[in-house]
Short mmCIF file of C-alpha atoms and ligand atoms in Angstrom, two decimals:
data_model
loop_
_atom_site.label_atom_id
_atom_site.label_comp_id
_atom_site.label_asym_id
_atom_site.label_seq_id
_atom_site.Cartn_x
_atom_site.Cartn_y
_atom_site.Cartn_z
CA MET A 1 0.19 0.30 0.07
CA CYS A 2 1.38 2.93 -1.00
CA ILE A 3 -0.69 5.52 1.04
CA GLU A 4 1.40 8.20 2.99
CA GLU A 5 -0.20 8.70 6.36
CA SER A 6 -0.09 12.50 5.77
CA GLN A 7 -1.82 12.68 2.50
CA MET A 8 -4.90 10.91 1.55
CA ASP A 9 -3.79 10.98 -2.42
CA TRP A 10 -5.57 7.26 -2.73
CA TRP A 11 -5.01 8.31 -6.67
CA GLY A 12 -1.50 7.46 -6.51
CA CYS A 13 -1.79 3.88 -5.46
CA LYS A 14 -3.43 2.07 -8.34
CA HIS A 15 -1.54 -1.32 -9.64
CA LEU A 16 -1.73 -0.74 -13.54
CA ARG A 17 -1.94 -4.08 -15.40
CA PHE A 18 -2.81 -4.52 -19.38
CA LEU A 19 -4.42 -7.52 -20.27
CA GLY A 20 -5.68 -9.11 -23.68
CA PHE A 21 -8.71 -10.76 -24.53
CA SER A 22 -10.12 -12.50 -27.59
CA LEU A 23 -13.35 -13.49 -28.40
CA ASN A 24 -13.84 -17.44 -29.62
CA SER A 25 -17.10 -19.58 -31.18
CA LEU A 26 -17.71 -20.18 -27.39
CA THR A 27 -18.70 -16.76 -26.56
CA CYS A 28 -20.87 -16.88 -29.73
CA LYS A 29 -22.74 -20.00 -28.58
CA CYS A 30 -23.11 -18.78 -25.06
CA LEU A 31 -24.49 -15.31 -26.23
CA ALA A 32 -27.00 -16.93 -28.37
CA LEU A 33 -28.31 -18.65 -25.10
CA VAL A 34 -28.07 -15.69 -23.47
CA VAL A 35 -30.26 -13.97 -26.17
CA ILE A 36 -33.26 -16.64 -25.76
CA ALA A 37 -33.06 -16.60 -22.34
CA LEU A 38 -33.55 -13.05 -22.15
CA ALA A 39 -36.49 -12.94 -24.84
CA LEU A 40 -38.24 -15.43 -22.83
CA ARG A 41 -37.73 -13.94 -19.97
CA ALA A 42 -39.55 -10.41 -21.10
CA ALA A 43 -42.32 -12.71 -22.62
CA LEU A 44 -42.81 -14.49 -19.18
CA PHE A 45 -41.68 -11.57 -16.59
CA PRO A 46 -43.61 -8.27 -18.78
CA THR A 47 -43.10 -5.78 -16.04
CA PHE A 48 -39.13 -6.56 -15.52
CA SER A 49 -37.82 -3.43 -16.11
CA GLY A 50 -34.21 -2.29 -15.11
CA PHE A 51 -33.87 -3.14 -10.41
CA GLY A 52 -37.09 -4.43 -10.98
CA SER A 53 -38.47 -6.90 -8.46
CA ILE A 54 -38.26 -10.48 -10.12
CA GLU A 55 -34.46 -9.79 -10.34
CA GLN A 56 -34.56 -9.20 -6.90
CA SER A 57 -36.30 -11.72 -5.86
CA ASP A 58 -33.96 -14.14 -7.42
CA LEU A 59 -31.58 -12.47 -6.36
CA LEU A 60 -32.78 -13.67 -2.79
CA VAL A 61 -33.26 -17.06 -3.70
CA ILE A 62 -29.42 -17.18 -4.57
CA HIS A 63 -28.41 -15.63 -1.39
CA ASN A 64 -30.37 -18.03 0.57
CA LEU A 65 -28.48 -20.61 -0.95
CA SER A 66 -25.24 -19.29 -0.64
CA PHE A 67 -25.93 -18.39 3.12
CA SER A 68 -27.40 -21.09 4.00
CA LEU A 69 -23.89 -23.14 3.69
CA ASN A 70 -22.55 -20.72 6.20
CA SER A 71 -25.48 -20.48 8.26
CA GLU A 72 -24.23 -22.63 11.46
CA PHE A 73 -21.76 -20.15 12.34
CA GLY A 74 -24.03 -17.36 13.12
CA VAL A 75 -23.38 -13.78 13.25
CA ARG A 76 -23.73 -12.80 16.80
CA ARG A 77 -26.83 -10.72 17.60
CA PHE A 78 -25.31 -9.15 20.64
CA LYS A 79 -21.77 -8.90 19.76
CA PHE A 80 -21.47 -5.48 17.86
CA LEU A 81 -18.78 -4.10 15.77
CA GLU A 82 -18.37 -0.10 15.94
CA VAL A 83 -16.63 2.16 13.27
CA PRO A 84 -15.53 5.76 12.84
CA GLN A 85 -17.69 7.85 10.53
CA ILE A 86 -17.38 6.70 6.69
CA VAL A 87 -15.98 9.50 4.37
CA TRP A 88 -15.11 10.49 1.18
CA GLY A 89 -17.14 10.33 -2.41
CA LEU A 90 -20.31 8.05 -2.16
CA ASN A 91 -18.62 4.99 -3.86
CA ASN A 92 -15.64 5.05 -2.04
CA GLN A 93 -17.98 5.04 0.86
CA LYS A 94 -19.81 2.35 -0.14
CA ILE A 95 -16.39 0.42 -0.46
CA ALA A 96 -15.40 1.38 2.97
CA PHE A 97 -19.07 0.53 4.41
CA ALA A 98 -18.61 -2.94 2.84
CA ARG A 99 -15.46 -3.67 4.56
CA ALA A 100 -16.59 -2.58 7.51
CA CYS A 101 -19.63 -5.25 7.14
CA LEU A 102 -16.65 -8.16 6.29
CA THR A 103 -14.44 -6.75 8.75
CA ALA A 104 -17.47 -7.61 11.41
CA ARG A 105 -18.54 -10.86 9.86
CA MET A 106 -15.12 -12.07 10.31
CA LEU A 107 -15.73 -11.64 13.93
CA ASN A 108 -19.41 -13.00 13.69
CA ARG A 109 -20.32 -9.78 15.02
CA THR A 110 -23.03 -7.49 14.06
CA LEU A 111 -21.93 -3.96 12.96
CA LEU A 112 -23.26 -1.34 14.33
CA MET A 113 -24.63 1.20 11.47
CA PRO A 114 -22.31 3.79 10.96
CA SER A 115 -22.92 7.41 9.93
CA LEU A 116 -21.87 8.02 6.20
CA SER A 117 -20.92 11.74 4.91
CA ALA A 118 -22.82 13.89 2.84
CA SER A 119 -20.54 16.01 1.81
CA LEU A 120 -17.06 15.87 0.45
CA PHE A 121 -14.80 18.19 2.58
CA TYR A 122 -12.88 14.90 3.91
CA LYS A 123 -9.49 17.24 5.38
CA GLU A 124 -11.72 19.26 7.84
CA ILE A 125 -13.72 17.03 10.12
CA ASP A 126 -16.29 19.59 11.29
CA LEU A 127 -17.34 19.67 8.00
CA LEU A 128 -17.81 16.24 7.17
CA GLN A 129 -21.69 16.33 7.73
CA PRO A 130 -22.54 12.51 9.46
CA ILE A 131 -25.72 11.30 7.73
CA PRO A 132 -27.01 8.34 8.81
CA PHE A 133 -26.77 5.30 6.83
CA ASP A 134 -30.53 4.73 6.95
CA LYS A 135 -31.33 8.19 5.52
CA VAL A 136 -29.57 7.05 2.42
CA PHE A 137 -30.13 3.13 2.64
CA GLN A 138 -32.90 1.05 3.69
CA PHE A 139 -31.77 -0.81 7.13
CA GLU A 140 -34.46 -3.51 7.40
CA ARG A 141 -34.26 -4.02 3.61
CA PHE A 142 -30.51 -4.23 4.25
CA ASN A 143 -30.23 -6.80 7.08
CA SER A 144 -33.46 -8.82 5.17
CA LEU A 145 -31.05 -8.86 2.05
CA CYS A 146 -27.97 -9.80 3.75
CA ASN A 147 -29.83 -12.21 5.63
CA GLY A 148 -27.04 -14.84 7.56
CA PHE A 149 -24.34 -13.00 5.62
CA ILE A 150 -24.03 -9.79 7.42
CA GLN A 151 -26.31 -7.67 10.09
CA LEU A 152 -26.82 -4.41 10.89
CA SER A 153 -28.19 -3.18 14.44
CA ARG A 154 -28.35 0.14 16.23
CA TYR A 155 -27.00 1.37 18.91
CA SER A 156 -29.92 1.31 21.33
CA ASP A 157 -29.52 -2.46 20.77
CA ILE A 158 -26.29 -2.28 23.00
CA VAL A 159 -26.55 -3.37 26.57
CA ASN A 160 -23.58 -2.02 28.42
CA ARG A 161 -21.92 0.78 26.67
CA THR A 162 -18.43 0.17 28.76
CA ASP A 163 -18.07 -3.46 27.84
CA VAL A 164 -16.40 -1.78 24.99
CA LEU A 165 -12.59 -2.79 23.45
CA GLU A 166 -10.72 -0.14 21.00
CA LEU A 167 -9.19 -2.20 18.28
CA GLN A 168 -6.73 0.69 16.86
CA LYS A 169 -6.33 0.04 13.10
CA GLY A 170 -2.33 1.16 12.23
CA SER A 171 -1.57 2.84 8.85
CA GLY A 172 1.67 3.55 6.44
CA ARG A 173 3.96 1.56 4.98
CA LYS A 174 4.64 -0.69 7.87
CA TRP A 175 1.20 -1.66 8.19
CA THR A 176 0.91 -4.49 5.87
CA VAL A 177 -2.02 -7.06 4.70
CA GLU A 178 -0.32 -9.71 6.75
CA ARG A 179 -0.40 -7.55 9.93
CA ASP A 180 -4.19 -6.37 9.30
CA LEU A 181 -5.27 -9.41 9.13
CA ASP A 182 -3.20 -11.27 12.34
CA GLN A 183 -5.22 -8.48 13.88
CA LEU A 184 -8.13 -9.23 12.87
CA ARG A 185 -7.92 -12.69 13.69
CA GLN A 186 -6.30 -11.72 17.67
CA PHE A 187 -9.48 -10.32 17.93
CA GLY A 188 -11.58 -12.66 16.97
CA ASN A 189 -10.18 -15.02 19.80
CA ASP A 190 -10.08 -14.81 24.00
CA PRO A 191 -10.19 -12.67 25.97
CA TYR A 192 -11.36 -10.02 23.16
CA ASP A 193 -13.68 -12.17 21.77
CA GLY A 194 -16.25 -11.92 24.92
CA TYR A 195 -16.49 -7.90 25.06
CA GLU A 196 -19.76 -6.45 23.96
CA THR A 197 -18.48 -4.19 21.66
CA ILE A 198 -15.14 -3.45 19.56
CA ARG A 199 -14.64 -0.28 18.62
CA VAL A 200 -12.09 0.44 15.70
CA VAL A 201 -10.23 3.68 15.69
CA GLY A 202 -7.95 4.73 13.64
CA LYS A 203 -7.36 7.27 10.58
CA ASN A 204 -10.05 6.15 7.83
CA PRO A 205 -11.61 2.95 7.64
CA PHE A 206 -11.15 3.56 3.77
CA LEU A 207 -7.13 2.86 4.28
CA TRP A 208 -7.68 -0.65 5.49
CA HIS A 209 -6.39 -3.69 3.87
CA ASP A 210 -8.71 -5.65 1.45
CA HIS A 211 -8.44 -9.59 2.71
CA TRP A 212 -12.16 -10.26 0.83
CA PRO A 213 -13.02 -11.61 -3.04
CA VAL A 214 -15.09 -9.31 -5.48
CA LYS A 215 -17.96 -11.71 -4.57
CA ASP A 216 -17.94 -10.74 -0.81
CA TYR A 217 -18.28 -7.01 -2.01
CA ALA A 218 -20.54 -7.68 -4.83
CA LYS A 219 -23.08 -9.10 -2.25
CA VAL A 220 -22.87 -6.50 0.69
CA PHE A 221 -23.86 -4.23 -2.55
CA GLU A 222 -26.51 -5.61 -3.45
CA CYS A 223 -28.03 -5.36 -0.57
CA LEU A 224 -27.88 -1.83 -0.41
CA VAL A 225 -31.20 -0.53 -1.45
CA LEU A 226 -31.86 3.18 -1.83
CA VAL A 227 -34.53 4.98 0.01
CA ASP A 228 -37.68 5.62 -1.67
CA GLU A 229 -37.02 8.88 -1.47
CA ILE A 230 -33.78 9.01 -3.26
CA SER A 231 -35.21 6.55 -6.07
CA LYS A 232 -38.03 8.27 -6.72
CA GLU A 233 -35.53 11.31 -7.89
CA ALA A 234 -33.90 8.62 -10.02
CA ASP A 235 -37.14 7.76 -11.31
CA ARG A 236 -37.92 11.22 -12.15
CA VAL A 237 -34.63 11.72 -13.77
CA VAL A 238 -34.96 8.49 -15.64
CA SER A 239 -38.40 9.10 -17.07
CA LYS A 240 -37.32 12.34 -18.40
CA ILE A 241 -34.93 11.13 -20.12
CA ARG A 242 -36.93 8.30 -21.78
CA GLU A 243 -39.00 11.09 -22.50
CA ILE A 244 -37.20 13.16 -24.68
CA GLY A 245 -35.87 9.83 -26.49
CA ARG A 246 -39.24 9.18 -26.83
CA GLU A 247 -40.18 12.78 -28.57
CA MET A 248 -36.75 12.52 -30.46
CA ARG A 249 -37.89 9.42 -31.64
CA SER A 250 -41.60 9.89 -32.41
CA LYS A 251 -40.78 12.95 -34.80
CA ILE A 252 -38.12 11.05 -36.64
CA GLY A 253 -40.95 8.06 -37.02
CA SER A 254 -43.68 10.61 -38.49
CA SER A 255 -41.09 12.30 -40.85
CA GLN A 256 -40.20 9.18 -42.22
CA ASP A 257 -43.12 6.98 -42.38
CA GLY A 258 -45.98 9.09 -41.34
CA VAL A 259 -47.13 6.47 -38.26
CA VAL A 260 -44.75 5.08 -35.62
CA SER A 261 -46.20 1.73 -34.28
CA GLY A 262 -47.69 1.53 -31.18
CA THR A 263 -45.61 -0.93 -29.48
CA ALA A 264 -42.52 0.64 -30.47
CA LEU A 265 -43.76 3.88 -28.16
CA LEU A 266 -44.46 1.84 -25.36
CA GLN A 267 -41.17 0.32 -24.95
CA PRO A 268 -38.75 2.40 -23.00
CA VAL A 269 -36.57 4.22 -25.34
CA PRO A 270 -32.80 2.96 -24.32
CA TYR A 271 -30.49 5.89 -24.10
CA VAL A 272 -26.92 5.80 -23.21
CA ALA A 273 -24.75 7.47 -19.93
CA VAL A 274 -21.50 8.78 -19.81
CA HIS A 275 -19.67 9.34 -16.73
CA MET A 276 -17.54 12.52 -18.16
CA ARG A 277 -14.92 12.65 -15.53
CA ILE A 278 -13.24 15.91 -16.54
CA GLU A 279 -13.56 17.90 -13.39
CA LYS A 280 -11.09 20.32 -12.98
CA ASP A 281 -9.59 18.39 -9.90
CA TRP A 282 -9.62 15.32 -11.40
CA MET A 283 -7.74 16.12 -14.74
CA ILE A 284 -4.92 17.38 -12.51
CA HIS A 285 -4.61 14.22 -10.46
CA CYS A 286 -4.95 11.87 -13.38
CA LYS A 287 -2.09 13.96 -15.46
CA LYS A 288 0.25 12.99 -12.39
CA LEU A 289 -0.62 9.87 -11.82
CA GLU A 290 0.33 9.06 -16.29
CA GLN A 291 3.54 10.84 -15.22
CA ARG A 292 4.57 8.80 -12.42
CA SER A 293 2.74 5.46 -13.92
CA LYS A 294 4.11 5.90 -17.23
CA VAL A 295 0.68 5.17 -18.62
CA SER A 296 -1.16 7.16 -21.04
CA GLU A 297 -4.22 5.43 -20.85
CA ILE A 298 -6.01 7.69 -17.85
CA CYS A 299 -6.85 10.88 -18.57
CA SER A 300 -9.03 11.12 -21.87
CA SER A 301 -10.02 14.57 -22.84
CA LYS A 302 -13.56 15.80 -23.92
CA GLU A 303 -12.93 15.35 -27.43
CA GLU A 304 -11.47 11.95 -26.53
CA ILE A 305 -14.82 10.99 -24.90
CA MET A 306 -16.74 12.63 -27.69
CA GLU A 307 -15.09 10.72 -30.71
CA ARG A 308 -15.04 7.34 -28.66
CA VAL A 309 -18.60 7.47 -27.40
CA GLY A 310 -19.53 8.24 -31.24
CA ASN A 311 -17.64 5.11 -32.77
CA ILE A 312 -19.81 2.42 -30.31
CA VAL A 313 -21.20 0.04 -32.93
CA GLY A 314 -25.00 -0.44 -33.30
CA LEU A 315 -25.95 2.57 -31.62
CA GLU A 316 -29.65 3.45 -32.66
CA THR A 317 -29.90 7.22 -33.17
CA PRO A 318 -31.40 9.18 -32.71
CA MET A 319 -30.23 8.28 -29.39
CA VAL A 320 -30.34 10.51 -25.82
CA VAL A 321 -26.82 10.56 -24.23
CA TYR A 322 -27.02 11.54 -20.65
CA LEU A 323 -23.80 13.10 -19.44
CA ALA A 324 -23.06 12.68 -15.76
CA VAL A 325 -20.83 15.24 -14.44
CA ALA A 326 -19.77 17.09 -11.42
CA ASP A 327 -21.37 20.47 -12.85
CA THR A 328 -19.66 22.67 -10.22
CA LEU A 329 -16.49 21.65 -10.81
CA LEU A 330 -16.43 22.05 -14.60
CA GLU A 331 -14.37 25.20 -15.97
CA ASP A 332 -16.04 24.10 -19.63
CA ASN A 333 -19.32 24.62 -20.53
CA SER A 334 -18.77 23.27 -24.09
CA ILE A 335 -19.57 19.58 -23.24
CA LEU A 336 -22.79 19.15 -25.31
CA ASN A 337 -20.98 20.84 -28.58
CA GLY A 338 -19.20 18.22 -30.58
CA TRP A 339 -21.07 14.89 -30.85
CA LYS A 340 -21.64 12.85 -33.37
CA GLU A 341 -24.85 13.59 -35.48
CA GLY A 342 -27.69 11.67 -34.35
CA LEU A 343 -26.05 11.58 -30.30
CA VAL A 344 -28.35 14.15 -28.66
CA PRO A 345 -26.13 15.18 -24.88
CA PHE A 346 -27.73 16.22 -22.24
CA GLU A 347 -26.46 17.37 -18.55
CA LYS A 348 -28.70 18.53 -15.89
CA LYS A 349 -29.48 22.06 -16.86
CA LYS A 350 -30.70 20.95 -20.42
CA LEU A 351 -32.54 18.16 -19.05
CA GLY A 352 -34.35 20.73 -16.76
CA VAL A 353 -33.16 18.29 -13.52
CA VAL A 354 -31.07 20.75 -11.92
CA GLY A 355 -33.78 21.25 -9.31
CA ILE A 356 -34.15 17.66 -8.54
CA TYR A 357 -30.10 17.37 -7.67
CA LYS A 358 -29.97 20.72 -6.24
CA LYS A 359 -32.37 20.19 -3.18
CA HIS A 360 -30.04 17.15 -1.75
CA PRO A 361 -26.50 17.45 -0.93
CA TYR A 362 -23.21 15.83 -2.51
CA LEU A 363 -23.76 12.00 -1.57
CA ILE A 364 -27.90 12.28 -2.51
CA GLN A 365 -26.83 14.10 -5.99
CA SER A 366 -24.26 11.29 -6.74
CA ALA A 367 -26.52 8.51 -5.81
CA ILE A 368 -29.20 9.80 -8.09
CA ASP A 369 -26.46 10.38 -10.77
CA TYR A 370 -24.91 6.44 -10.14
CA GLU A 371 -28.55 5.16 -10.27
CA VAL A 372 -29.35 6.83 -14.02
CA CYS A 373 -26.15 5.47 -15.06
CA SER A 374 -26.84 1.78 -13.72
CA ARG A 375 -30.09 1.83 -15.43
CA ALA A 376 -28.73 3.00 -18.72
CA ASP A 377 -29.11 0.77 -21.80
CA VAL A 378 -25.44 1.59 -22.25
CA PHE A 379 -22.94 3.25 -19.90
CA VAL A 380 -19.24 4.43 -20.34
CA GLY A 381 -16.98 5.34 -17.92
CA ASN A 382 -13.53 5.54 -16.80
CA SER A 383 -11.86 3.06 -15.71
CA PHE A 384 -10.15 5.28 -13.17
CA SER A 385 -12.98 6.24 -11.34
CA THR A 386 -14.78 3.84 -8.22
CA PHE A 387 -17.91 5.79 -9.46
CA SER A 388 -17.53 4.02 -12.73
CA SER A 389 -16.42 0.78 -11.43
CA LEU A 390 -19.06 -0.11 -9.06
CA ILE A 391 -21.70 0.68 -11.82
CA VAL A 392 -19.85 -1.63 -14.08
CA LEU A 393 -20.07 -4.18 -11.07
CA GLU A 394 -23.18 -3.99 -10.96
CA ARG A 395 -24.44 -4.16 -14.25
CA THR A 396 -22.09 -7.06 -14.71
CA GLN A 397 -23.83 -8.67 -12.05
CA LYS A 398 -27.15 -7.87 -13.67
CA ILE A 399 -25.93 -9.64 -16.78
CA ILE A 400 -24.77 -13.12 -15.04
CA SER A 401 -28.26 -12.92 -12.96
CA MET A 402 -30.06 -12.89 -16.50
CA GLY A 403 -27.92 -15.88 -17.59
CA GLY A 404 -25.06 -14.09 -19.39
CA SER A 405 -22.10 -16.20 -18.36
CA ARG A 406 -19.50 -15.10 -21.07
CA PRO A 407 -19.30 -11.56 -20.60
CA CYS A 408 -17.35 -9.32 -22.96
CA ALA A 409 -19.39 -10.27 -26.12
CA MET A 410 -19.87 -7.18 -28.20
CA ASP A 411 -23.74 -7.86 -28.33
CA VAL A 412 -24.64 -8.33 -24.61
CA ARG A 413 -27.18 -6.35 -23.29
CA TRP A 414 -26.42 -3.70 -20.60
CA PRO A 415 -23.03 -3.29 -22.42
CA SER A 416 -20.44 -1.21 -20.43
CA TYR A 417 -17.21 0.50 -21.90
CA ALA A 418 -14.29 2.36 -20.82
CA TYR A 419 -13.72 5.74 -22.88
CA ASN A 420 -10.01 5.69 -21.57
CA ILE A 421 -8.92 2.48 -23.28
CA LEU A 422 -9.15 2.33 -26.75
CA GLY A 423 -11.48 -0.66 -28.48
CA GLU A 424 -13.05 -2.31 -31.57
CA SER A 425 -13.91 0.16 -34.25
CA LYS A 426 -11.80 3.38 -32.77
CA GLY A 427 -14.43 3.18 -30.34
CA PRO A 428 -14.16 2.73 -26.26
CA ARG A 429 -13.20 -0.70 -24.75
CA LEU A 430 -15.71 -2.79 -23.06
CA TRP A 431 -15.78 -3.98 -19.81
CA MET A 432 -16.95 -6.08 -17.42
CA THR A 433 -16.19 -6.70 -13.83
CA ASN A 434 -13.87 -9.86 -13.18
CA MET A 435 -16.52 -11.49 -10.66
CA SER A 436 -13.49 -14.17 -9.41
CA ASP A 437 -10.86 -11.56 -8.78
CA SER A 438 -9.69 -12.12 -5.71
CA ASN A 439 -9.76 -8.66 -4.21
CA LEU A 440 -11.88 -5.51 -4.76
CA ARG A 441 -8.27 -3.33 -5.12
CA ALA A 442 -7.53 -4.84 -8.56
CA ILE A 443 -10.67 -3.63 -10.14
CA SER A 444 -11.75 -0.47 -8.25
CA TYR A 445 -9.83 2.41 -7.12
CA GLY A 446 -8.71 2.63 -10.91
CA SER A 447 -7.38 0.22 -13.34
CA ASN A 448 -6.29 -0.19 -16.95
CA ASP A 449 -7.48 -4.11 -16.41
CA ILE A 450 -10.99 -4.15 -17.48
CA SER A 451 -11.12 -7.63 -17.84
CA CYS A 452 -12.65 -7.31 -22.15
N1 LIG B 1 -15.76 15.16 -7.69
C1 LIG B 1 -16.89 15.22 -7.65
N2 LIG B 1 -17.77 14.95 -8.18
C2 LIG B 1 -18.80 15.22 -8.73
C3 LIG B 1 -19.69 16.01 -7.50
N3 LIG B 1 -20.81 16.37 -8.11
C4 LIG B 1 -21.06 15.10 -8.75
N4 LIG B 1 -20.04 14.09 -8.61
C5 LIG B 1 -20.07 13.40 -9.59
O1 LIG B 1 -20.14 12.05 -8.95
C6 LIG B 1 -18.47 11.85 -9.47
C7 LIG B 1 -17.78 10.85 -8.22
O2 LIG B 1 -18.35 9.97 -7.59
P1 LIG B 1 -18.71 9.55 -6.50
O3 LIG B 1 -19.62 8.20 -5.94
O4 LIG B 1 -18.70 11.09 -5.12
O5 LIG B 1 -17.16 8.41 -6.34
P2 LIG B 1 -16.07 8.61 -5.42
O6 LIG B 1 -16.36 7.57 -4.27
O7 LIG B 1 -15.35 9.88 -5.38
O8 LIG B 1 -15.47 7.75 -6.80
P3 LIG B 1 -13.94 8.65 -7.77
O9 LIG B 1 -14.93 8.39 -9.00
O10 LIG B 1 -13.53 7.48 -8.25
O11 LIG B 1 -14.20 9.81 -7.59
C8 LIG B 1 -18.12 12.57 -9.91
O12 LIG B 1 -17.00 11.77 -11.31
C9 LIG B 1 -19.03 13.14 -10.81
O13 LIG B 1 -19.70 12.43 -12.40
C10 LIG B 1 -18.78 16.96 -6.91
O14 LIG B 1 -19.07 17.92 -6.56
N5 LIG B 1 -17.11 16.39 -7.04
C1 LIG B 2 -17.35 -17.59 14.03
O1 LIG B 2 -17.97 -18.24 14.09
C2 LIG B 2 -17.39 -19.91 13.58
C3 LIG B 2 -18.72 -20.73 13.81
O2 LIG B 2 -19.56 -20.83 15.50
C4 LIG B 2 -16.59 -20.58 14.29
O3 LIG B 2 -15.83 -21.43 13.93
C5 LIG B 2 -15.56 -19.27 14.32
O4 LIG B 2 -14.15 -19.61 14.92
C6 LIG B 2 -16.11 -17.96 14.61
N1 LIG B 2 -15.37 -16.83 14.34
C7 LIG B 2 -14.82 -15.98 15.38
C8 LIG B 2 -13.48 -14.71 14.73
O5 LIG B 2 -15.53 -15.89 16.77
C1 LIG B 3 -34.66 -16.23 2.92
O1 LIG B 3 -34.36 -15.08 2.88
C2 LIG B 3 -35.46 -14.16 3.55
C3 LIG B 3 -34.91 -12.63 3.17
O2 LIG B 3 -33.79 -12.79 4.54
C4 LIG B 3 -36.16 -15.21 5.08
O3 LIG B 3 -37.29 -14.30 4.82
C5 LIG B 3 -35.93 -16.41 4.28
O4 LIG B 3 -36.44 -16.77 5.90
C6 LIG B 3 -34.86 -17.26 4.04
N1 LIG B 3 -35.24 -18.73 3.90
C7 LIG B 3 -34.67 -19.39 4.45
C8 LIG B 3 -34.83 -20.71 3.48
O5 LIG B 3 -33.38 -19.33 4.28
C1 LIG B 4 -20.52 -3.65 31.69
O1 LIG B 4 -18.99 -3.74 31.33
C2 LIG B 4 -18.12 -3.23 32.24
C3 LIG B 4 -16.69 -3.75 32.12
O2 LIG B 4 -16.53 -4.54 30.85
C4 LIG B 4 -18.45 -4.18 33.16
O3 LIG B 4 -17.18 -3.52 34.81
C5 LIG B 4 -19.28 -4.03 34.22
O4 LIG B 4 -19.43 -5.06 35.21
C6 LIG B 4 -20.31 -4.22 33.33
N1 LIG B 4 -21.81 -3.85 33.80
C7 LIG B 4 -22.71 -4.62 33.63
C8 LIG B 4 -23.93 -4.14 34.20
O5 LIG B 4 -22.79 -5.54 33.24
C1 LIG B 5 -9.81 -13.03 -13.20
O1 LIG B 5 -9.30 -12.91 -11.72
C2 LIG B 5 -8.84 -13.81 -11.84
C3 LIG B 5 -8.67 -14.67 -10.47
O2 LIG B 5 -7.68 -13.02 -10.09
C4 LIG B 5 -8.03 -14.58 -12.73
O3 LIG B 5 -7.34 -15.95 -13.03
C5 LIG B 5 -8.61 -14.70 -14.27
O4 LIG B 5 -7.51 -14.59 -15.41
C6 LIG B 5 -9.30 -13.05 -14.27
N1 LIG B 5 -9.95 -13.15 -15.63
C7 LIG B 5 -10.17 -12.28 -16.56
C8 LIG B 5 -10.68 -12.32 -17.51
O5 LIG B 5 -9.28 -11.29 -16.09
MG1 LIG B 6 -14.36 11.38 -6.47
#
């Protein structure tokens, strides 16, 4: 780990790997099966849409099966793990939260519901704006989805508030993965194990070493369901995008052949979401990172993003392109110009949804944007972004749960791409999460290893 104690520059800690990958005929056969499965599913479950309930209930079945294997060692209901307030961007917070959960699981304890942070000011503690976990994600839903795997509890469940043992996390170069793991093992034994609460203290949970496979993280993320208030906001933004797409199509349709078929109009109109990571702060960071790591595929200019997205094969036009950008950090107002004919870009302002976002603090804005990108028919992001990476992880799980065993096929449903890496036909590279990776580090904080 190359994180300095004095410096929170985790962007400097990326491992760079390049992987080749080629398609074969097996891929094609599997794809055919996927397509058939999807078609059947669409016919049998017409209400299915995006993150619908059918998919969720399928996941539950899978959960129960896998959890029941582990169920003899229980998370002990009245032994607790307490962690400090979780900080940084939404997706870094989700990772830190998952680590807290997996630590609790390792100690057979329930995790006391932590505070997240609503703002991005991680350097000034008083500006951190704690926000309870259950203001963002559904508490009961988490426990029911994660039943048998991980449990959250409330501080009111504690019986003896003085029966607490502090677990001091180390930091810096000397704090290795092995030391961290040894410490956790030690705290799972007597006399430590007898305490009602183990309280983790230390600089920042996000700096904890990673001991868990991608699949474990993925399970925790599946249990994170936004509270209705926030997911309804995302619904509003997505409806707005699809509505505009429908208007665009009906205009084209009527000018071409007079009538647009009624069924075509009832289908949800597809859209592309692009996480344009071109904010001022990021452009400075990524240039430094490229120099240090001698890799040129990290920063993509606005022009490069537009060009590569324009070269994606098979996009039907006209198509709405939703641009997920940090408006406040943008120096450049011209992101709406320069897109290929037929790709019609919208950001929050042009879409008329600024009001929806402005009501909320940064964390919630990011959560809404995350949903809009996750649900898009096509997602294009930057492989050096936790935001993009977790969206791709979720989309990969969706493809797998729908029966797609061989990813990385050109015509997969819900494809994701990384625009910072050149792919076929001068387009962005297809991107899927390697679900068998042994740790999240390999895929999440910035990597050119996108497994396609
Ligand atoms: N940096 C930044 N991003 C914002 C802001 N508002 C919205 N965003 C969007 O949110 C994305 C970052 O999302 P987060 O969920 O905070 O992600 P993160 O955990 O910081 O992960 P990274 O993508 O690696 O930065 C940005 O790339 C923007 O698209 C803002 O004020 N600052
Ligand atoms: C957790 O519980 C299981 C089963 O009871 C046990 O084998 C394991 O050692 C426990 N771990 C800790 C850290 O208590
Ligand atoms: C499956 O999970 C649900 C939700 O947590 C739970 O209510 C149900 O009892 C579980 N079923 C089995 C067989 O474990
Ligand atoms: C609470 O825990 C402390 C420390 O372990 C112990 O000394 C005390 O007796 C406990 N109090 C009760 C009421 O059990
Ligand atoms: C996925 O990760 C596993 C475990 O690290 C590795 O063996 C495999 O080659 C990876 N697959 C791809 C396509 O990157
Ligand atoms: Mg960030």
